XYZ file of C-alpha atoms in Angstrom:
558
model
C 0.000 0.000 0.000
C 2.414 2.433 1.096
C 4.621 2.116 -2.778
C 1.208 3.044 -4.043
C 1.051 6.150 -1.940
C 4.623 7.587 -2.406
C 3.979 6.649 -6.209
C 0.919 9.211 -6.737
C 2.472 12.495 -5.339
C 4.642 14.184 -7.892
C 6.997 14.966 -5.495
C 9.072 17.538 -7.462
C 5.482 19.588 -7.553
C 5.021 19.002 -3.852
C 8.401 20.416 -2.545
C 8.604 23.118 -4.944
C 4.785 24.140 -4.233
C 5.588 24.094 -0.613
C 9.298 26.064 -0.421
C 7.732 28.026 -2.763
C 4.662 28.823 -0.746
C 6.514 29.870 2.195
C 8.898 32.017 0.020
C 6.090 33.925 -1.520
C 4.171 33.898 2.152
C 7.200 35.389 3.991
C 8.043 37.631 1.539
C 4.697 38.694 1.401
C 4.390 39.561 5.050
C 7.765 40.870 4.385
C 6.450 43.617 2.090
C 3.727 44.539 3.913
C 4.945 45.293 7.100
C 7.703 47.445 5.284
C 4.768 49.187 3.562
C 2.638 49.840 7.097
C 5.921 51.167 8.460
C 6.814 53.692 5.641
C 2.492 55.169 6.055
C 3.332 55.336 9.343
C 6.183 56.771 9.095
C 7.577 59.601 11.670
C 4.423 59.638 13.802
C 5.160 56.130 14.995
C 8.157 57.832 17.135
C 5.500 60.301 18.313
C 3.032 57.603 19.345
C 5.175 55.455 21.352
C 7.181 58.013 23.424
C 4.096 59.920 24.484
C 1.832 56.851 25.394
C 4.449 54.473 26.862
C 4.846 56.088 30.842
C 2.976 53.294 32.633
C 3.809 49.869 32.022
C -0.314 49.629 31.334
C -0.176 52.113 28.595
C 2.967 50.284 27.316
C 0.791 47.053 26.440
C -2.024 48.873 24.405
C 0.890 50.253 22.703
C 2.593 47.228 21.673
C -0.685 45.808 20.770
C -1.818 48.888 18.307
C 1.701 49.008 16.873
C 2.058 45.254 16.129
C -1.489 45.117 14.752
C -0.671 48.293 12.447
C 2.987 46.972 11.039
C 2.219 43.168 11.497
C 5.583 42.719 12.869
C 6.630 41.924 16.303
C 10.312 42.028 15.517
C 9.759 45.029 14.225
C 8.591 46.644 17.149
C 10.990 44.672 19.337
C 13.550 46.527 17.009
C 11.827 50.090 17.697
C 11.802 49.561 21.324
C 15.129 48.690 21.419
C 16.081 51.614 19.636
C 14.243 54.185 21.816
C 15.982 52.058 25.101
C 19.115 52.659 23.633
C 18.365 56.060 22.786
C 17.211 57.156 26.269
C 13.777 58.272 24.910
C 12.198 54.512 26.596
C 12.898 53.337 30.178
C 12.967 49.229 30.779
C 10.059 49.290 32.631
C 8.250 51.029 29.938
C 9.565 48.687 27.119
C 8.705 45.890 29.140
C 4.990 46.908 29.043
C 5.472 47.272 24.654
C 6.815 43.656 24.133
C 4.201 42.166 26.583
C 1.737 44.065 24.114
C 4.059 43.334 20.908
C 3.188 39.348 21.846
C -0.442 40.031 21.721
C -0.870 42.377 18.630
C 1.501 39.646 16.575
C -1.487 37.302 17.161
C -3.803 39.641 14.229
C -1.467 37.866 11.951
C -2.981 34.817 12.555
C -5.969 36.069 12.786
C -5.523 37.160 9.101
C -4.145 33.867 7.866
C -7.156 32.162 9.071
C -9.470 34.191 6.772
C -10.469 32.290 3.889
C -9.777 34.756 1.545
C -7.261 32.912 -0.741
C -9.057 32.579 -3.360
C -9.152 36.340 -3.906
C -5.613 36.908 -3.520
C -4.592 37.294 -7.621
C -7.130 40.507 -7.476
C -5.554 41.357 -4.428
C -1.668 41.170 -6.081
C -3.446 43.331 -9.361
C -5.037 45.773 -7.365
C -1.913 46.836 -5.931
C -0.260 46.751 -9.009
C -2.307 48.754 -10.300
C -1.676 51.454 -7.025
C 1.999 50.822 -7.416
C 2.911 51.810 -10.851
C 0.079 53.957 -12.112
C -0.744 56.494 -8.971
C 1.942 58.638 -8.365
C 1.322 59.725 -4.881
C 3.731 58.085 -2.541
C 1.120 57.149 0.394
C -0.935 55.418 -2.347
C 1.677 53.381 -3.613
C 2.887 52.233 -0.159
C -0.852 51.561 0.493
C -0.427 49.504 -3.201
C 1.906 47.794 -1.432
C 0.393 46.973 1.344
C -2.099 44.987 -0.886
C 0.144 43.514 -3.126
C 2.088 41.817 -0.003
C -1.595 41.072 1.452
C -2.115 38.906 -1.712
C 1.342 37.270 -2.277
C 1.079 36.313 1.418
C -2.233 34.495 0.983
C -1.630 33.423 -2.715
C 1.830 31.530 -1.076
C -0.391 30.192 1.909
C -2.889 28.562 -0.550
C 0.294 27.581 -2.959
C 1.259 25.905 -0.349
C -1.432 24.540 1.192
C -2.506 22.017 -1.644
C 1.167 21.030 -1.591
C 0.476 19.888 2.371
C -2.752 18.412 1.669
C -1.341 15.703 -0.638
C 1.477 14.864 2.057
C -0.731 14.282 4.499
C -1.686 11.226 2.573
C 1.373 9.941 3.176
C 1.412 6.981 6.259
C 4.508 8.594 7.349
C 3.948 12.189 7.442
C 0.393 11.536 8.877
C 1.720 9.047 11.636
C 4.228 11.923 12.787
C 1.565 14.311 12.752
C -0.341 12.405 15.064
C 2.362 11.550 17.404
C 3.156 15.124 18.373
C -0.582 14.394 20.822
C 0.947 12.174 22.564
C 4.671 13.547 22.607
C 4.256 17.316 23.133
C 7.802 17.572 24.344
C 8.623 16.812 20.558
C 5.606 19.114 19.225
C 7.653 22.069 21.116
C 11.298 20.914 19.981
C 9.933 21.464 16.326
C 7.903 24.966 17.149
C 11.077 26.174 18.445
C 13.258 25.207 15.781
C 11.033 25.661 12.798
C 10.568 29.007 14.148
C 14.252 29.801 14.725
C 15.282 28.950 11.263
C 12.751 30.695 9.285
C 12.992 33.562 11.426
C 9.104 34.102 11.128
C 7.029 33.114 13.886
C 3.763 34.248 11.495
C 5.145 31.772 9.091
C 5.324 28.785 11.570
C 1.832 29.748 12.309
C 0.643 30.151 8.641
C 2.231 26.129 7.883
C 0.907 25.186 11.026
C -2.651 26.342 10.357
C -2.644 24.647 6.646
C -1.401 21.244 8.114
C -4.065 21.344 11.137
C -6.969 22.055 8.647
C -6.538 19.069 7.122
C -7.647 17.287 9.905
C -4.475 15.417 10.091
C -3.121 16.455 13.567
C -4.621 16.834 17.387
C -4.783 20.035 18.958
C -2.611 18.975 21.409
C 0.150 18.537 19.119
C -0.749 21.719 17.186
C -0.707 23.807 20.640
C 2.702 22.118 21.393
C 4.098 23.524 18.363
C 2.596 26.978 18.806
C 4.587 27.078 22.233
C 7.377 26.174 20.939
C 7.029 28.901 18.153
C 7.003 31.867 20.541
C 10.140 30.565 22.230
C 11.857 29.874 19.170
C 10.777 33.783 17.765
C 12.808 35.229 20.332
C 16.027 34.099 18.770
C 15.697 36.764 16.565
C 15.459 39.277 18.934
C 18.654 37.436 20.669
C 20.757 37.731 17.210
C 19.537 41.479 16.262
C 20.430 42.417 19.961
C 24.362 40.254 19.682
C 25.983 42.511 18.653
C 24.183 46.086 19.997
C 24.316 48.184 23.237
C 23.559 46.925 26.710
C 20.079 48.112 26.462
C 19.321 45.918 23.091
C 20.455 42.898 25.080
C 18.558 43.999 28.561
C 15.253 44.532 25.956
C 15.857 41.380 23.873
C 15.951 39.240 27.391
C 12.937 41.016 28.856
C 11.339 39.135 25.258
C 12.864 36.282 26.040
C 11.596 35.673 29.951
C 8.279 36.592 28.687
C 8.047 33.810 25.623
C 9.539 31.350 27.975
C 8.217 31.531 31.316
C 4.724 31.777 29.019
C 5.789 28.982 27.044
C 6.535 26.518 30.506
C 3.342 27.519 32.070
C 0.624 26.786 29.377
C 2.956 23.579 28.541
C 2.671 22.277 31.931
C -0.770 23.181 31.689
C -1.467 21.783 28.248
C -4.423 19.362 28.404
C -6.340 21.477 30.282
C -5.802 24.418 27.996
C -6.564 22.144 24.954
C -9.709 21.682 26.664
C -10.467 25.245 27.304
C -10.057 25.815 23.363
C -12.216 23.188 21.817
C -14.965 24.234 24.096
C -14.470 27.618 22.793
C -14.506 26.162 19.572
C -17.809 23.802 19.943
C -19.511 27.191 21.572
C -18.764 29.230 18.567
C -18.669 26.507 16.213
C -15.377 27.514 14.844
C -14.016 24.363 14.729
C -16.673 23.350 11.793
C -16.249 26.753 10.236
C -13.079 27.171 10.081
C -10.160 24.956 11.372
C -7.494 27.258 11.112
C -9.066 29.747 13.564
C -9.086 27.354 16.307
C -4.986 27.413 16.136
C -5.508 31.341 15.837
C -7.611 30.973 19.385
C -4.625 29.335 21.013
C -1.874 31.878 19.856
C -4.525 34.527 21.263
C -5.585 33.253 24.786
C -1.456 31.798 25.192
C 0.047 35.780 24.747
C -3.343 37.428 26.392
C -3.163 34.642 29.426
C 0.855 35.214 29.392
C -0.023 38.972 29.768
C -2.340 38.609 32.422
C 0.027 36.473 34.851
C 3.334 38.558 34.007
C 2.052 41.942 34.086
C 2.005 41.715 37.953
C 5.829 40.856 38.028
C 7.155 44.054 35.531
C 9.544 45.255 38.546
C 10.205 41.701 39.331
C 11.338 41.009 35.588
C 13.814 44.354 35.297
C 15.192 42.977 38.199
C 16.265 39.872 37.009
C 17.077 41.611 33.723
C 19.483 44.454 35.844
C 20.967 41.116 37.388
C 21.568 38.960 34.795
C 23.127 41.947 32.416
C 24.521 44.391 34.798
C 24.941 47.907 34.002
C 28.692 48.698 32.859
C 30.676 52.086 34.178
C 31.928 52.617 30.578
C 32.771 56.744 30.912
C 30.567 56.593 26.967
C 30.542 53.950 24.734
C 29.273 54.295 21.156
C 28.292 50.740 21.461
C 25.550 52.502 24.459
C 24.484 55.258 22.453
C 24.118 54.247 18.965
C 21.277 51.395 17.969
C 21.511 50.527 14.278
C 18.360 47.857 14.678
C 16.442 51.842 14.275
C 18.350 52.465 10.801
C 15.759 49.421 9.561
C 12.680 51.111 11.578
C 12.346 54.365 11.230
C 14.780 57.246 9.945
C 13.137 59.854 13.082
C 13.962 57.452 15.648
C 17.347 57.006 14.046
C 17.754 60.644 14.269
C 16.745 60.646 18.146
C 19.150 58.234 18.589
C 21.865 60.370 16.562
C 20.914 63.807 18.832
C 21.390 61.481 22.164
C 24.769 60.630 21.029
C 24.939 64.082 20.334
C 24.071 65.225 23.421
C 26.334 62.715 25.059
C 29.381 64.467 23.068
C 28.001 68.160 24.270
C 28.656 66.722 27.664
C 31.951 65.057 26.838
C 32.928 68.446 25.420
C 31.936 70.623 28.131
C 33.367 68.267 31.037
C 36.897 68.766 28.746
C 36.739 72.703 29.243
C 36.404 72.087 32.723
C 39.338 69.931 32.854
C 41.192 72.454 31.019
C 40.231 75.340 33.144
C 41.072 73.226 35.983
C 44.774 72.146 34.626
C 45.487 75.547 33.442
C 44.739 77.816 36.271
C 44.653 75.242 39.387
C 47.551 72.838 38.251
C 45.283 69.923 38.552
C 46.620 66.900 37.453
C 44.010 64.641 37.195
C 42.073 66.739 35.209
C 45.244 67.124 32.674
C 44.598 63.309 32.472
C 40.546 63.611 32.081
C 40.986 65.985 29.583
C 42.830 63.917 26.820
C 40.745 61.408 27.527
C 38.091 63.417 26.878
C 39.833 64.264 23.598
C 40.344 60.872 22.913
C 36.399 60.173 23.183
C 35.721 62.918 21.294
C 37.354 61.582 18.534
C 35.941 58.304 18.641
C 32.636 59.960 19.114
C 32.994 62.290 15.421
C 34.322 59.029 14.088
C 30.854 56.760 15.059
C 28.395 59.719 14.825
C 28.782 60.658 11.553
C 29.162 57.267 9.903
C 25.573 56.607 11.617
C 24.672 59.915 10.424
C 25.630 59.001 7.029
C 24.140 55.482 7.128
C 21.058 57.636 8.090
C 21.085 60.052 5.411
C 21.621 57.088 2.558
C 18.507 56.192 3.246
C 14.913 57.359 1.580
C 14.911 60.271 3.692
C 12.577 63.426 3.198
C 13.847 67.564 2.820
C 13.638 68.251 6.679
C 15.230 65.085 7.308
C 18.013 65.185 5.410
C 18.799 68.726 6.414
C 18.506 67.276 10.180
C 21.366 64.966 8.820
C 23.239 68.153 7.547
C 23.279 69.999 10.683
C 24.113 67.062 12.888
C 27.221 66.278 11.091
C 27.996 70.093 11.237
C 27.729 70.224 14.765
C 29.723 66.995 16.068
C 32.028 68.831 13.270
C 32.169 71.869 15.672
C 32.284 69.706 18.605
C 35.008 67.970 17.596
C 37.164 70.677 17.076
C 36.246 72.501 20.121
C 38.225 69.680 21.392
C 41.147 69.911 19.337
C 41.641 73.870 20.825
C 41.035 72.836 24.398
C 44.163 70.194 23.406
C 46.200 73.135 22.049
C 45.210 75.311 25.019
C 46.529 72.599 27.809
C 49.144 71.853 25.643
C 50.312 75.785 25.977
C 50.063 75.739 29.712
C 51.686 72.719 30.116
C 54.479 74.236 28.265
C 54.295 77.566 29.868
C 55.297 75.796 33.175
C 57.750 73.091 32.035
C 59.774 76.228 31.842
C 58.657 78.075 34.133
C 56.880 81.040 32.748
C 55.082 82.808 34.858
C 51.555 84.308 33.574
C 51.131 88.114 34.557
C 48.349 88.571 37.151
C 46.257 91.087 34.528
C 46.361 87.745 31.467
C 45.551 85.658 34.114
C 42.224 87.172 34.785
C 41.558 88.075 31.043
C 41.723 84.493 30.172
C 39.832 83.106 32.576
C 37.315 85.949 31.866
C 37.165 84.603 28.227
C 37.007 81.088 29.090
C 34.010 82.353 31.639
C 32.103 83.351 28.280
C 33.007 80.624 26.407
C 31.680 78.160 29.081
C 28.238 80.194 28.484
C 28.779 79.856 24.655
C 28.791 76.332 24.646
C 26.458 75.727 27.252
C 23.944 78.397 25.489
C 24.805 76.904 22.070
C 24.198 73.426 22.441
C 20.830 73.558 24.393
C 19.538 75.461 21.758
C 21.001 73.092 19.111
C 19.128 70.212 21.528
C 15.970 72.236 22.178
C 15.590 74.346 18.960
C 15.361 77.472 21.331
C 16.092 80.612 18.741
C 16.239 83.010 21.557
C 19.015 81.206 23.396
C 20.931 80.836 19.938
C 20.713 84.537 19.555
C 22.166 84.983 22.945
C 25.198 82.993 21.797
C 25.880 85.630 18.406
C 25.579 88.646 21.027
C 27.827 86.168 23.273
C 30.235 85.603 19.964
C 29.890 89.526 19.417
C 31.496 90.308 23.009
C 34.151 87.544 22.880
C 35.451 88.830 19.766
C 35.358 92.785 21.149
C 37.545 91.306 24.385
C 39.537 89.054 22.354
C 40.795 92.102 20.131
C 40.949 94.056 23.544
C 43.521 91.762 25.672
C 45.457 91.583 22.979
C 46.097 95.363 22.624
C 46.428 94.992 26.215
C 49.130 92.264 25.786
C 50.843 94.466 23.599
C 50.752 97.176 25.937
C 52.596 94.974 28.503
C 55.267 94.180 26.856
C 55.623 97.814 25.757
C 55.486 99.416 29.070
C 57.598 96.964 31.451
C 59.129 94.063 29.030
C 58.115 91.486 31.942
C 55.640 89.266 29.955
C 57.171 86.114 29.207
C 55.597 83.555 26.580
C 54.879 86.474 24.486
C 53.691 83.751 21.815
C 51.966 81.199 24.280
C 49.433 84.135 25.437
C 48.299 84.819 21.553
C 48.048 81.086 20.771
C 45.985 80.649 23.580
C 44.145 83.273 22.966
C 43.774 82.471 19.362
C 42.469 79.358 19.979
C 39.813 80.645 22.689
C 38.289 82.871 20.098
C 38.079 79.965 17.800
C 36.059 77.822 20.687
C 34.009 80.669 20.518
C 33.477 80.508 16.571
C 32.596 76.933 16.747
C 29.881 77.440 19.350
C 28.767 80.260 16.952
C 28.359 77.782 14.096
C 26.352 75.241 16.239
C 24.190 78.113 17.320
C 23.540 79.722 13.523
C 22.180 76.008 12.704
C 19.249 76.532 15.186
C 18.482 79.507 13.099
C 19.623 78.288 9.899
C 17.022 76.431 7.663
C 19.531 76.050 4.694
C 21.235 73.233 3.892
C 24.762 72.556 4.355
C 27.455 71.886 1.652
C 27.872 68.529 3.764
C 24.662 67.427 2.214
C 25.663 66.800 -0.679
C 28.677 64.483 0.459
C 25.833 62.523 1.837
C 24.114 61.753 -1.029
């Protein structure tokens, strides 16, 4: 019998139908979620860091966004992002992934709508959008439609490939097997999922092979559990490689899936139980098989939701114990995320002014140190202030390759100017740094031989470096607050420096004229020199708050 079997399925049609199936499915899904992302666009930034302060909030947030880009790792990706960025607190993402496992259940939902026989009309429609309507939102909303269609066009592909191999003694016998070995049923949820990297895919297969009646629900809830373990490896690999606060994020997912994933398995008959009554009360199961399996992804994430919510503190934690926090002085590995380069340009950009910020500070903590050297003789600060340099360096380095990586992207007029002006100012930053270097370097060389600085230049400098500490302070919380008014204050601030700049030097001059006792003629105009140029740079970062051209750097960009 079973020679008879193997011999009627054209098995080159079955595998092909089937890897071809889920090709077209996940790419489908792929498309589509890209597509809900770019109509969303900058307001999803907006969205999530206004509604996300109580861990409550946080869920209905996770749910709405999953539901809107059908993609949990998508908005595991976003909240890792604003983490990193410092716009999201743990707690608060916490509350987004819990919500992020429910909302990823509508793509089930979907799946389980027998719509697939209107799925070419679908895939026209939105070719139609695509390359005949030239407004942008319409042809992402084309888009949208065309992945709609190739995901349910590769679902019923791929479905009539599954149908004839449950005929087969062999594949039907394993099937049935995974009732009454669960423990297997979740091995092959979790790896299934883990190697397509689609948890809405393992779903999709699982829902064709269940509606043929071939396999228990038992077996079929197995491998569900099993899928929203093995989704959490991708949030594991994306966060490898990123800042502490990807990794801290990407375990919070993984404690959730898990600790769900234990609880309903140990649980398992019982919850079977709870479903097909479900089931025989709405008569799903006759309608439509496929929704049952959508039922159990649904109550598993809602009922994991409902347990864990009442342990958020409990789960940061364990998260702030497992990955401790690091007392790196700044790391660009802490405060740049490029999982946001694939989101969403805007959060990309918050994530570039953080690190931006981050560098004000570095910058500003450096003209302490070189006050501090230069008029109190304080060595440690002669050592904090070239390592200050040295970060500063690193910092120009890592900023504006992100930057760039930013603006290479389909980016619109305001942001791509954004990108301009950021790249200007860790320009101005950056060089602020190299004059504070050439300013210690002056006094250090001033008193390796012993030069004493007149009483009357003493005062004048630290006067300028006085209004230069106002400069930069002024200048970059406008830059970081687009506040016009302060940014004014800075040219009136640029327009004094420059008066007492021209002023101590005459009086330098004087000096020298009248008693011949100032020594390091040369060191006083260099470091005066290089003070007025501190003061230029915080000029430039200022004139970019009131600026609304673009730079030349723009260009180099592009």
């Amino acid at each position: 019998m079973v020679p008879i079997i193997l011999a009627s399925i054209d098995w080159k049609s079955t595998i092909f139908a089937v890897v071809g199936g889920i090709g077209i499915f996940l790419f489908g899904i792929n498309v589509m979620s890209d597509s809900l992302k770019k109509i969303a666009g900058s307001k999803l930034k907006l969205f999530v860091e206004k509604t996300t302060n109580t861990p409550f909030k946080g869920i209905l947030v996770g749910i709405l966004l999953t539901a809107l880009i059908q993609s949990s790792a998508a908005t595991s990706a976003l909240v890792v992002g604003l983490v990193s960025a410092g716009l999201m607190t743990l707690p608060q993402a916490v509350g987004v992934i819990f919500g992020a496992n429910i909302g990823t259940t509508t793509s089930s939902i979907l799946i389980s709508l027998n719509i697939g026989n209107y799925s070419l009309p679908i895939i026209f429609v939105g070719a139609i959008l695509i390359f005949f309507v030239k407004r942008k939102k319409v042809q992402y909303f084309g888009r949208v439609l065309l992945g709609f269609g190739m995901l349910f066009f590769g679902l019923n592909l791929m479905g009539g490939a599954l149908e004839e191999l449950s005929t087969l003694p062999q594949f039907l016998n394993f099937l049935q097997s995974l009732g009454d070995k669960p423990l297997l049923g979740l091995l092959v949820g979790v790896l299934t999922t883990a190697v397509i990297q689609s948890s809405s895919a393992t779903i999709g297969i699982l829902q064709q092979i269940y509606s043929t009646g071939t396999m228990s629900l038992i077996g079929a809830t197995s491998i569900v559990l099993g899928d929203n373990i093995g989704t959490t490896v991708t949030s594991v690999m994306a966060a490898s490689g990123g800042s502490l606060s990807a990794k801290k994020t990407a375990l919070v997912h993984v404690l959730f899936n898990t600790i769900g994933a234990i609880l309903f398995f140990i649980f398992i008959k019982p919850y079977t139980n709870f479903i097909i009554w479900i089931s025989t009360l709405l008569r799903i199961d006759y309608l439509n098989s496929k929704f049952t399996i959508s039922l159990v992804h649904v109550f598993f994430n809602i009922g994991t939701v409902l347990i864990l919510f009442w342990f958020v503190k409990q789960i940061v934690w364990l998260v702030n114990k497992i990955i401790p926090a690091k007392d790196d002085i700044i790391s660009d590995d802490v405060i740049l995320d490029k999982l946001l380069l694939k989101s969403a340009p805007d959060l990309a950009l918050e994530n570039a002014k953080k690190a931006i910020v981050d560098m004000g500070n570095v910058t500003k903590g450096m003209l302490e140190y070189a006050y501090r050297f230069s008029f109190e003789n304080n060595e440690k600060a002669y050592k904090l202030a070239f390592q200050s340099e040295e970060i500063l360096n690193s910092l120009d380095v890592k900023i504006h390759n992100y930057l760039v990586e930013i603006g290479s992207k389909d980016l619109n007029k305001r942001q791509m100017l954004r990108v301009a002006k950021d790249i200007d100012t860790i320009t101005d930053l950056e060089r602020i740094g190299d004059h504070l270097e050439n300013i210690i370097e002056f006094f250090e060389e001033r008193k390796t031989q012993k030069l004493e600085l007149n009483q009357d230049a003493e005062q004048e400098f630290k006067h300028l470096f006085e209004i230069v500490r106002a400069q930069l302070e002024n200048s970059l919380e406008s830059y970081f607050t687009n506040n016009q008014q302060l940014a004014k204050a800075v040219e009136e601030q640029e327009f004094e420096l420059n008066k007492l700049v021209k002023k101590y030097r005459n009086n330098h001059i004087m000096r020298i004229r009248d008693n011949n006792k100032e020594n390091g003629t040369s060191y006083y105009v260099d470091i005066l020199s290089n003070l007025e140029r501190i003061g230029d740079h915080t000029h430039n970062i200022a004139e970019n708050v009131l600026s609304e051209k673009f730079s030349h750097r723009v260009k180099a960009i592009k």
